[in-house]
PDB file of C-alpha atoms in Angstrom:
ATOM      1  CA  UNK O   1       0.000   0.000   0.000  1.00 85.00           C
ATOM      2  CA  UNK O   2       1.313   3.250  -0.977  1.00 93.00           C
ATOM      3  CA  UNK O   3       0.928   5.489   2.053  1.00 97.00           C
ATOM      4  CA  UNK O   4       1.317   8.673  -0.064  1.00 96.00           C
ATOM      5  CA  UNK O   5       4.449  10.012   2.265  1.00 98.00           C
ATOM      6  CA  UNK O   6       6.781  10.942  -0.432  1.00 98.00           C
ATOM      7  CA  UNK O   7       8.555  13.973   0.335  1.00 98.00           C
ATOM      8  CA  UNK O   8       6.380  14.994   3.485  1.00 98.00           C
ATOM      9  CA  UNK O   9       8.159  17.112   5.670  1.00 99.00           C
ATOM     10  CA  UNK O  10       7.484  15.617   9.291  1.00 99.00           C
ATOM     11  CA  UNK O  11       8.897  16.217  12.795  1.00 99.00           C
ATOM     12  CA  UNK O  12       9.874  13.326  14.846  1.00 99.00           C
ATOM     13  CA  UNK O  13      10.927  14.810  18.713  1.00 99.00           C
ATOM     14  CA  UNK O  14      13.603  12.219  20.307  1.00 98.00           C
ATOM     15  CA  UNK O  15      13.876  10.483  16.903  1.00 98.00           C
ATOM     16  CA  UNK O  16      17.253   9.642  17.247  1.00 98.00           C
ATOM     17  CA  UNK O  17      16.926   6.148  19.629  1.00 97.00           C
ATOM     18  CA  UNK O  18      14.630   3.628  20.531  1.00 97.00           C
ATOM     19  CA  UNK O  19      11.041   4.513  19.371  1.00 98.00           C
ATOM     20  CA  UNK O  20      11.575   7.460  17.786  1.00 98.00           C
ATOM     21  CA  UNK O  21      14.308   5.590  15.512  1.00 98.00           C
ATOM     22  CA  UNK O  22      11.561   3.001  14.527  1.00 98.00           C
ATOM     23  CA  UNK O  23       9.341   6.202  13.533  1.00 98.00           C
ATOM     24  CA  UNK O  24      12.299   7.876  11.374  1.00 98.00           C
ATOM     25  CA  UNK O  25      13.257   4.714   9.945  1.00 98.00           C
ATOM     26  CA  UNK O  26      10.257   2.869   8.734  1.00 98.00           C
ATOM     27  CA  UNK O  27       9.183   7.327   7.412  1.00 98.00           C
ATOM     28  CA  UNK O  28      12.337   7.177   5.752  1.00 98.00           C
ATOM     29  CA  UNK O  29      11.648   4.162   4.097  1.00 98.00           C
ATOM     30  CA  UNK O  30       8.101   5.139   2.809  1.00 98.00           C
ATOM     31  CA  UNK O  31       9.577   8.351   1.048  1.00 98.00           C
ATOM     32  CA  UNK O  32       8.982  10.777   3.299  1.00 98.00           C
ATOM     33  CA  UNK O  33      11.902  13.292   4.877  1.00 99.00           C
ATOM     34  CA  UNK O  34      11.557  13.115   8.673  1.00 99.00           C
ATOM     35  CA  UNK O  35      13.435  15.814  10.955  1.00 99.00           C
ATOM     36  CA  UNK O  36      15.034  14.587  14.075  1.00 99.00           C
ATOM     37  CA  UNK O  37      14.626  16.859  16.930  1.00 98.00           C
ATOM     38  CA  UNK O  38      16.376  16.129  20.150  1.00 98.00           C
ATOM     39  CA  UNK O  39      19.230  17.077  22.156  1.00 98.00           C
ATOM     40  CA  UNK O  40      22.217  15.345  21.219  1.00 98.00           C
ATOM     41  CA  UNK O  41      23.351  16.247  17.848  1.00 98.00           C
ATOM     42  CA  UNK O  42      25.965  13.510  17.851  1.00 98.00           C
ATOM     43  CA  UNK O  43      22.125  10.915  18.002  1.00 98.00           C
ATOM     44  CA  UNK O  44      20.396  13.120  16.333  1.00 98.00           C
ATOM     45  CA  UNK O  45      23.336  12.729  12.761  1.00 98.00           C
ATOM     46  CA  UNK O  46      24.160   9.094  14.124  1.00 98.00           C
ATOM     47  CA  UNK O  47      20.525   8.349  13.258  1.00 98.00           C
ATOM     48  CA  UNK O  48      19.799  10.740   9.740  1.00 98.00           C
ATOM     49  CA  UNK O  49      23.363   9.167   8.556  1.00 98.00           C
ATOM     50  CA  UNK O  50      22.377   6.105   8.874  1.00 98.00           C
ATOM     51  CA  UNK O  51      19.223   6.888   7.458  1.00 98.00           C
ATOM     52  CA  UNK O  52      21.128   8.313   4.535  1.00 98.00           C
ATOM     53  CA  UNK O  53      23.244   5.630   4.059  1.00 98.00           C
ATOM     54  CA  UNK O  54      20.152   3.161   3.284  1.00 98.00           C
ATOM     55  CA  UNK O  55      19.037   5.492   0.008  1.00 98.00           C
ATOM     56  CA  UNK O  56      16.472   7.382   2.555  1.00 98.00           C
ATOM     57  CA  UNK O  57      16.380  10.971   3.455  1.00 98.00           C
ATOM     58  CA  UNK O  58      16.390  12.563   6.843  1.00 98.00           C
ATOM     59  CA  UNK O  59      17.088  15.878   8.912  1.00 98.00           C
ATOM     60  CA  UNK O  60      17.884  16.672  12.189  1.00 98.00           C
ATOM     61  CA  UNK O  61      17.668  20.095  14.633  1.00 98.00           C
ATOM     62  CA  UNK O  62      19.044  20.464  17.714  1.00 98.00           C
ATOM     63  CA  UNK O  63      16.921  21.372  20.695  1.00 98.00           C
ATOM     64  CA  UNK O  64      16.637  20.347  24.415  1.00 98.00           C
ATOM     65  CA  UNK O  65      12.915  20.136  24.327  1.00 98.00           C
ATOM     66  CA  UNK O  66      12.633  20.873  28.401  1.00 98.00           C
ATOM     67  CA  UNK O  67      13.610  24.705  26.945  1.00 98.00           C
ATOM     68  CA  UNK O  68      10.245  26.387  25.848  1.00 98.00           C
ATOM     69  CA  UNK O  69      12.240  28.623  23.473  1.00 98.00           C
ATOM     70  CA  UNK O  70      14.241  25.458  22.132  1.00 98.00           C
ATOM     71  CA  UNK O  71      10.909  24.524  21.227  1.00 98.00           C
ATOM     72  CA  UNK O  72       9.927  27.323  19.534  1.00 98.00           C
ATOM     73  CA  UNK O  73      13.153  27.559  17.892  1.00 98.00           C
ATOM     74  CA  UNK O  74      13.114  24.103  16.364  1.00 98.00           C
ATOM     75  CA  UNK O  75      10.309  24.442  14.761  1.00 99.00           C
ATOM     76  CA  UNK O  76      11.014  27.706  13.342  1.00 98.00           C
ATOM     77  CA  UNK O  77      14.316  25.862  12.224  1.00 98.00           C
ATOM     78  CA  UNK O  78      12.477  23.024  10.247  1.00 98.00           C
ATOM     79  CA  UNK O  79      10.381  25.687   8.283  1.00 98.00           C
ATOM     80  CA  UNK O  80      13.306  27.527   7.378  1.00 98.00           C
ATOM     81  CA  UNK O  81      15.362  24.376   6.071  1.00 98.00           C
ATOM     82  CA  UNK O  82      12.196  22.819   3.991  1.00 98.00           C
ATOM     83  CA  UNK O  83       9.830  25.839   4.106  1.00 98.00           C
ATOM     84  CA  UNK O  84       6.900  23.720   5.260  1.00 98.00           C
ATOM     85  CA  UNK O  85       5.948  21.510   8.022  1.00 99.00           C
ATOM     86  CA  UNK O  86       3.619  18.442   7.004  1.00 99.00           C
ATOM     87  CA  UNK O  87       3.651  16.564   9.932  1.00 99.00           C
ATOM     88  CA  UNK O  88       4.228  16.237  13.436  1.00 99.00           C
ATOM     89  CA  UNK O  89       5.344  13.126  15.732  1.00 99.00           C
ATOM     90  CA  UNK O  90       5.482  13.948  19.342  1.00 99.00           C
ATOM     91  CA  UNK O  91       7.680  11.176  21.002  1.00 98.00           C
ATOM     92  CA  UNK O  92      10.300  12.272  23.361  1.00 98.00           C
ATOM     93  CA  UNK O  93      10.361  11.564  26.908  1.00 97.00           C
ATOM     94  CA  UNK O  94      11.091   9.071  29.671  1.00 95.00           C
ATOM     95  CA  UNK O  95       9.765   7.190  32.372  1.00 94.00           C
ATOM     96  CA  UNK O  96      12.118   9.007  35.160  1.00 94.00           C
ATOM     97  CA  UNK O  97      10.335   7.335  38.649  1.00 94.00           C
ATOM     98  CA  UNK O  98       9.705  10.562  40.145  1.00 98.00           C
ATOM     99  CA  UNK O  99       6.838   8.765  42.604  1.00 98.00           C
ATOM    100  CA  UNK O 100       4.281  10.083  45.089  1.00 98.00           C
ATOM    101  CA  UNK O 101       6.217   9.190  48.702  1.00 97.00           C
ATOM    102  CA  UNK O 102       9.755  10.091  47.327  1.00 94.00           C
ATOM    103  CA  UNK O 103       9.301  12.400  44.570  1.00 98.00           C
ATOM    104  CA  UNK O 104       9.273  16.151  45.370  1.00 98.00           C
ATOM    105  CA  UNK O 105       7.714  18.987  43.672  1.00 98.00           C
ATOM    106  CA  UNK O 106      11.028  19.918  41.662  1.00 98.00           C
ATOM    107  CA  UNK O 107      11.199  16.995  40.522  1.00 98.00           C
ATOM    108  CA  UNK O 108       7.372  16.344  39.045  1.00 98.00           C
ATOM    109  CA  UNK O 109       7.758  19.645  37.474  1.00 98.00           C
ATOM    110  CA  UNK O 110      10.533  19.226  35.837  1.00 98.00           C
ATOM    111  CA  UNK O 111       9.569  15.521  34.676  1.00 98.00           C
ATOM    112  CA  UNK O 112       5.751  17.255  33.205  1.00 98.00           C
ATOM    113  CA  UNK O 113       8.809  19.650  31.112  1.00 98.00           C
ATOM    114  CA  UNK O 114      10.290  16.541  30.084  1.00 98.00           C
ATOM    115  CA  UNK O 115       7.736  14.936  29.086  1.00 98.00           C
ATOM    116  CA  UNK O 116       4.390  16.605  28.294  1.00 98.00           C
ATOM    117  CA  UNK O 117       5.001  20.486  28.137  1.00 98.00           C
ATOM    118  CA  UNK O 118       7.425  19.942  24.752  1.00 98.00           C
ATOM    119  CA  UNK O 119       3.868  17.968  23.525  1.00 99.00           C
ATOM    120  CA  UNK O 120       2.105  20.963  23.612  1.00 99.00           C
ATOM    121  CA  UNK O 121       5.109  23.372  22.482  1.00 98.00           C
ATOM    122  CA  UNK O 122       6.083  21.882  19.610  1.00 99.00           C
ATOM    123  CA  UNK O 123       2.139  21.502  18.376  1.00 99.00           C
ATOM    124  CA  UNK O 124       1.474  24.936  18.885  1.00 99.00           C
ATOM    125  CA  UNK O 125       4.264  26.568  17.315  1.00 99.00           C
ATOM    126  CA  UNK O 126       4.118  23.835  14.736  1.00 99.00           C
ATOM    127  CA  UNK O 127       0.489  24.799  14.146  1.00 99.00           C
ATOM    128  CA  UNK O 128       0.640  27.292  11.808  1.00 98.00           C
ATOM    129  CA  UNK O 129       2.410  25.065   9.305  1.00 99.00           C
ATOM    130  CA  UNK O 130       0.275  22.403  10.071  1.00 99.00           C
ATOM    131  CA  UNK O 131      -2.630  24.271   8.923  1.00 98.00           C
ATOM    132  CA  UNK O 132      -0.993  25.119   5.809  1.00 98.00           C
ATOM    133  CA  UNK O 133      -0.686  21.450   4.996  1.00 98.00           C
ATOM    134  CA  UNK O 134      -3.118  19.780   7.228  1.00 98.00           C
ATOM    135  CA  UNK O 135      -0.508  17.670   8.435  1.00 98.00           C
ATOM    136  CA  UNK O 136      -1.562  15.359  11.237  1.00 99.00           C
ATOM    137  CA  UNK O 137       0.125  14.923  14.674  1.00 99.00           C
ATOM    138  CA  UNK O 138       0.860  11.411  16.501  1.00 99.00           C
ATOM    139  CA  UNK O 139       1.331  11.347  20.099  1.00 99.00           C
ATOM    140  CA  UNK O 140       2.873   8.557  21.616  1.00 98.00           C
ATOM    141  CA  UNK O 141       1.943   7.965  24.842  1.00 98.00           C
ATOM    142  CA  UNK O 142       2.511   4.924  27.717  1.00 98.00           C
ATOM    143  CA  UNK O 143      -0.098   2.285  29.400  1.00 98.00           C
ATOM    144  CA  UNK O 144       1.186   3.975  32.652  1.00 98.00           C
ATOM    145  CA  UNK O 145      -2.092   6.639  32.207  1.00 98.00           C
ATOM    146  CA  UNK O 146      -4.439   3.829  32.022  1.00 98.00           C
ATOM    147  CA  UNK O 147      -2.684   0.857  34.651  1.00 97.00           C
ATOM    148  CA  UNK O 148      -0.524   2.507  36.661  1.00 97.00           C
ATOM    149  CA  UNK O 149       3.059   1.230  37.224  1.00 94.00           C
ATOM    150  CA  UNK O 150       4.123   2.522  41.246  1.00 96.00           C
ATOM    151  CA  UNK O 151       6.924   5.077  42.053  1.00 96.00           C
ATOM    152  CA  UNK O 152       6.184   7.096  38.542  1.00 97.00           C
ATOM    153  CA  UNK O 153       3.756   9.686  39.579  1.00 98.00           C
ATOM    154  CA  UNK O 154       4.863  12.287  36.938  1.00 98.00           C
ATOM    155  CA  UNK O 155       5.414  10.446  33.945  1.00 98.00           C
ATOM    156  CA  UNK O 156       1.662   8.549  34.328  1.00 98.00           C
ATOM    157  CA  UNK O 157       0.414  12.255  34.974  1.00 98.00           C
ATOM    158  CA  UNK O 158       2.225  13.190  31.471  1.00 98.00           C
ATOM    159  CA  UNK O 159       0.613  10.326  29.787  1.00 98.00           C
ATOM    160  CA  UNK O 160      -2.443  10.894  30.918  1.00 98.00           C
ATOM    161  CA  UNK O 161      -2.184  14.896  29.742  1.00 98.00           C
ATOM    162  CA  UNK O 162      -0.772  13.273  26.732  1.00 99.00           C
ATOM    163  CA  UNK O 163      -4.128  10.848  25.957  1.00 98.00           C
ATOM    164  CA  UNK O 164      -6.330  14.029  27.095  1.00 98.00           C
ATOM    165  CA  UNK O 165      -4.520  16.591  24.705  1.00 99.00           C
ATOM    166  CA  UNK O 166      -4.769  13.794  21.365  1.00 99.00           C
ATOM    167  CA  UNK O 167      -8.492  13.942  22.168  1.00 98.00           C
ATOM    168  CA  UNK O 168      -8.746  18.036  23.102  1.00 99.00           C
ATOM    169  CA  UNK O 169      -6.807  19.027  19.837  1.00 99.00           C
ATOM    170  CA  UNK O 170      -8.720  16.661  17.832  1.00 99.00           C
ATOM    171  CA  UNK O 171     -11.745  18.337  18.449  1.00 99.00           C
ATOM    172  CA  UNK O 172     -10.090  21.893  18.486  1.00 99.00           C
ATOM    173  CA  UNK O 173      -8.212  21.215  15.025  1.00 99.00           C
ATOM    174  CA  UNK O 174     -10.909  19.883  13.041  1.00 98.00           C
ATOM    175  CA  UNK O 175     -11.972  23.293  11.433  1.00 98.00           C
ATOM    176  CA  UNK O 176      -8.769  22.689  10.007  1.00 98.00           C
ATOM    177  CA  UNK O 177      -8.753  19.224   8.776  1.00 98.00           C
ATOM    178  CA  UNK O 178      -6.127  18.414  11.275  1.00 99.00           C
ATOM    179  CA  UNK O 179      -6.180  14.650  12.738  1.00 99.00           C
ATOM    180  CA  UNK O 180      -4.596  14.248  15.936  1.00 99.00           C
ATOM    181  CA  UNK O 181      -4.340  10.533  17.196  1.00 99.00           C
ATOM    182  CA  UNK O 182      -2.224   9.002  19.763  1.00 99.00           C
ATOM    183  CA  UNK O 183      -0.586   5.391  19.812  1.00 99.00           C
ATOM    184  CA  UNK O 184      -0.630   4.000  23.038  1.00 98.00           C
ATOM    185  CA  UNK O 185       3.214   1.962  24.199  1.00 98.00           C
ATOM    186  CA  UNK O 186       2.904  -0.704  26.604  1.00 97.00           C
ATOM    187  CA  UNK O 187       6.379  -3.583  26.965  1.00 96.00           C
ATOM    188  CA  UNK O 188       8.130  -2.567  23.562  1.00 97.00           C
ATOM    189  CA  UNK O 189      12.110  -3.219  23.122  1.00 94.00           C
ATOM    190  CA  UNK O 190      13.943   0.057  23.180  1.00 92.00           C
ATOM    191  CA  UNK O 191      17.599   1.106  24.475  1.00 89.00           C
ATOM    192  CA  UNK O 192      15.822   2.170  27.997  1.00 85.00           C
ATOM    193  CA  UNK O 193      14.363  -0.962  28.168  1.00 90.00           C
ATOM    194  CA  UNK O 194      17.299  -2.674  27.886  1.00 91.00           C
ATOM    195  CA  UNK O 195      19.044  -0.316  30.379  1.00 91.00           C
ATOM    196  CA  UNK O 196      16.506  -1.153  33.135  1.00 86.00           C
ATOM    197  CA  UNK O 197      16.305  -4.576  32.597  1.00 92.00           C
ATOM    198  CA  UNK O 198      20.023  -4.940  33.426  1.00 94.00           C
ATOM    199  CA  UNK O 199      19.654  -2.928  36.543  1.00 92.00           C
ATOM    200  CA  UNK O 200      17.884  -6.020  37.810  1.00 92.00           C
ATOM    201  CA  UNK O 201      19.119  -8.903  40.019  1.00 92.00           C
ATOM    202  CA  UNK O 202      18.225 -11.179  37.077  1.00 95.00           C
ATOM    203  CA  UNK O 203      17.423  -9.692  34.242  1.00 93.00           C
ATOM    204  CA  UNK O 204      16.865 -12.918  32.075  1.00 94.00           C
ATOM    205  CA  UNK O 205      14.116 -13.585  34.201  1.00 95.00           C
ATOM    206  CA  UNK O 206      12.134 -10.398  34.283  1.00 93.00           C
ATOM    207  CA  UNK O 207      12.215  -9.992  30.991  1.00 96.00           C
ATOM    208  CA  UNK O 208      10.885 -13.621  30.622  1.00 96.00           C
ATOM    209  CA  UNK O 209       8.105 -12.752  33.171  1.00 94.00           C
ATOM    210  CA  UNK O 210       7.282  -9.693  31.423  1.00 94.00           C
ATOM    211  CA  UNK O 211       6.944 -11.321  28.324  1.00 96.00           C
ATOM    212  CA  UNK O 212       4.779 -14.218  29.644  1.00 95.00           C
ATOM    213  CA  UNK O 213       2.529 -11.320  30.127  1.00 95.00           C
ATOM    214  CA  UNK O 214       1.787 -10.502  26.779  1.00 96.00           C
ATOM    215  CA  UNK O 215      -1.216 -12.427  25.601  1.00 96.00           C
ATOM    216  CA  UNK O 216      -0.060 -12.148  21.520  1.00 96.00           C
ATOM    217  CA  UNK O 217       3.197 -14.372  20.858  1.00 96.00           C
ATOM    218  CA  UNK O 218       4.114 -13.507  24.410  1.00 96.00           C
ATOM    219  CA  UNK O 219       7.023 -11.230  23.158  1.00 97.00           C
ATOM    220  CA  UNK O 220       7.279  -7.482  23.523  1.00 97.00           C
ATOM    221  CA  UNK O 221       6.248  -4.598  20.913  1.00 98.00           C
ATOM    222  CA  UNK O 222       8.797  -3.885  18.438  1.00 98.00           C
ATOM    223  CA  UNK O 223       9.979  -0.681  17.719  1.00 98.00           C
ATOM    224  CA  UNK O 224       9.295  -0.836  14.261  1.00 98.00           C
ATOM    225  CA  UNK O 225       5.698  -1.918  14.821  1.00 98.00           C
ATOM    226  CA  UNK O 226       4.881   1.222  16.890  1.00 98.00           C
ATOM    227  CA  UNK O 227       6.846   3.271  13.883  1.00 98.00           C
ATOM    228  CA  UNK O 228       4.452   0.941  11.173  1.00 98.00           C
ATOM    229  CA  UNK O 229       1.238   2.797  12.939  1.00 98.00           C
ATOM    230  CA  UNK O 230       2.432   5.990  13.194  1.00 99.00           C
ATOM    231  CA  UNK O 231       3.275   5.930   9.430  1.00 98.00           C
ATOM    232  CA  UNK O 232      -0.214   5.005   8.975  1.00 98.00           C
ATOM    233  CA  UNK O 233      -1.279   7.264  10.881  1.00 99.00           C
ATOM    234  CA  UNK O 234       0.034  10.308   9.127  1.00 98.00           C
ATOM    235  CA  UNK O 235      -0.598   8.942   5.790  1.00 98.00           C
ATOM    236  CA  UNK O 236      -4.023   9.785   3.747  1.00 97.00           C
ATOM    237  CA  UNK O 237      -5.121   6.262   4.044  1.00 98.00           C
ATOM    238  CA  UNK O 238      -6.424   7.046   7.551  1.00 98.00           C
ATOM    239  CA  UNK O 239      -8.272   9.982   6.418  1.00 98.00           C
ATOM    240  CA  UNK O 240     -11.006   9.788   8.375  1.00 98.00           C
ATOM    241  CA  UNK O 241      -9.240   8.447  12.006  1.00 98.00           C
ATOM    242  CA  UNK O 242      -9.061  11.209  14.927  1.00 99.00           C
ATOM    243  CA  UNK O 243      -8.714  11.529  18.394  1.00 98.00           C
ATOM    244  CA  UNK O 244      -7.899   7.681  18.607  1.00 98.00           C
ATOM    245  CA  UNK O 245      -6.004   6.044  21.441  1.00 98.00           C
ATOM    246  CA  UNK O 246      -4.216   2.963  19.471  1.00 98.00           C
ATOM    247  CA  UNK O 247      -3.157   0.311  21.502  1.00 98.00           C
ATOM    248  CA  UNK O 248       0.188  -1.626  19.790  1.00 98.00           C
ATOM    249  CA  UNK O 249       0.957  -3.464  22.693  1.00 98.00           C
ATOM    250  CA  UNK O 250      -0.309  -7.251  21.647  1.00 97.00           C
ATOM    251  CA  UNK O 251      -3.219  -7.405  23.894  1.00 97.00           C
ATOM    252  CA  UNK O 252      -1.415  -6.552  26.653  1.00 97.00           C
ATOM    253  CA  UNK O 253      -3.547  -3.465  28.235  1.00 97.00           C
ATOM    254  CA  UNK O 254      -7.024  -4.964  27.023  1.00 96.00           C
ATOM    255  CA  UNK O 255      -6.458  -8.795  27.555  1.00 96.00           C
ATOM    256  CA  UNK O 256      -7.257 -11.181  30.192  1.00 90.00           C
ATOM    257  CA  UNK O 257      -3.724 -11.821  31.613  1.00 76.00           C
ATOM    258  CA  UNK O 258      -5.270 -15.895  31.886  1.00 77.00           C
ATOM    259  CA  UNK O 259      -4.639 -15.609  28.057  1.00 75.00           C
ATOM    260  CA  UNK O 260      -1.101 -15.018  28.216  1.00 65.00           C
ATOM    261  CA  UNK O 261      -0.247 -18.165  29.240  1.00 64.00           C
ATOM    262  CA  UNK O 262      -2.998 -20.239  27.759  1.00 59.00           C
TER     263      UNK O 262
END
């Protein structure tokens, strides 16, 4: 299926690792020019290079997102480069454990800036772009907003701003023509992941626990299968999808946990 991306101009926040690689990657690959925005610009060219280097195109912009003005000056950045804007992928962020008994208020507020405030910065100063070209936006949020996880007070708070702004826009932006939809991560295989894992006494057998968990194939998400939906997501073949909350997770929010082992 040709998912009409060819040459569309679209944003990808923290697009150099894990998830946001996926996104850039599998965009790439469909035609389209995706523009890396995150902090490191060593990631950030690691990621468009090797982009590059498979016959794809890809940008990058540095900005530390947790900077209001970074935002706004990233954006700005993109439109001067390619003179347009026809997309938007809000991904960056990260499950910091600032919890309820031993977080403080420093610390939530600074983990909302890291990981819902740059949501809404780099829409709105995005927006008038985005109403040039109706591009769409794709939030990618966490299961944390709808199960809860324990000792990560701020970053289920984000996700559940995150879930609640995908629906709010969507209504706002349809005058425009502007679909706003939100995929929805549960257990997928990034970098992070990895990193935590190893933190454990046993890894090996976490992750084997974990997985047990997930009712389809038992294995986790792939980044490339959350990057597959966001494609279609800002593609024309989901013309008519908005203010969705899209679960690629295998079953694993939805699903009787009996099934996972059955």
């Amino acid at each position: 299926m040709d998912l009409t991306l060819k040459d569309k101009i679209i944003i990808v926040t923290g697009g150099a690792k894990g998830i946001g690689e996926g996104i850039v990657k599998v965009l790439a690959a469909e035609g389209a020019i995706p523009v890396i925005v995150g902090r490191s610009e060593a990631d950030n060219l690691k990621c468009a290079d090797a982009v590059k280097a498979s016959g794809g195109r890809a940008g990058q912009v540095v900005a530390e997102l947790t900077d209001p003005k970074a935002c706004e000056k990233a954006v700005a950045e993109v439109t001067k480069q390619y003179g347009r804007i026809d997309g938007l992928v809000n991904n960056a962020g990260v499950n910091d454990g600032v919890g309820l008994e031993n977080g403080t208020y420093e610390q939530f507020m600074a983990s909302l800036h890291k990981n819902v405030v740059h949501y809404y910065l780099m829409a709105h100063y995005a927006l008038p772009e985005l109403k040039k070209s109706k591009g769409p936006i794709v939030n990618i949020t966490s299961k944390t907003a709808d199960t809860g996880q324990g000792n990560t007070s701020a970053y289920a708070a984000s996700n559940g701003g995150r879930n609640a702004l995908t629906r709010e826009w969507a209504v706002e932006l349809l005058k425009y023509g502007i679909r706003v939809n939100a995929i929805v991560v549960a257990e997928c295989w990034t970098p992070l992941y990895e990193n935590w894992i190893k933190t454990l006494a046993d890894p090996e057998a976490k992750l084997k626990e974990i997985q047990s968990k997930i009712p389809l194939e038992n294995r986790m998400t792939t980044a490339e299968e959350i990057a597959n939906m966001a494609a279609f997501l800002l593609s024309e073949r989901s013309s008519h999808t908005t203010g969705q909350l899209i679960y690629v997770d295998g079953g694993y929010v939805h699903l009787d946990r009996a099934l996972a082992n059955a």
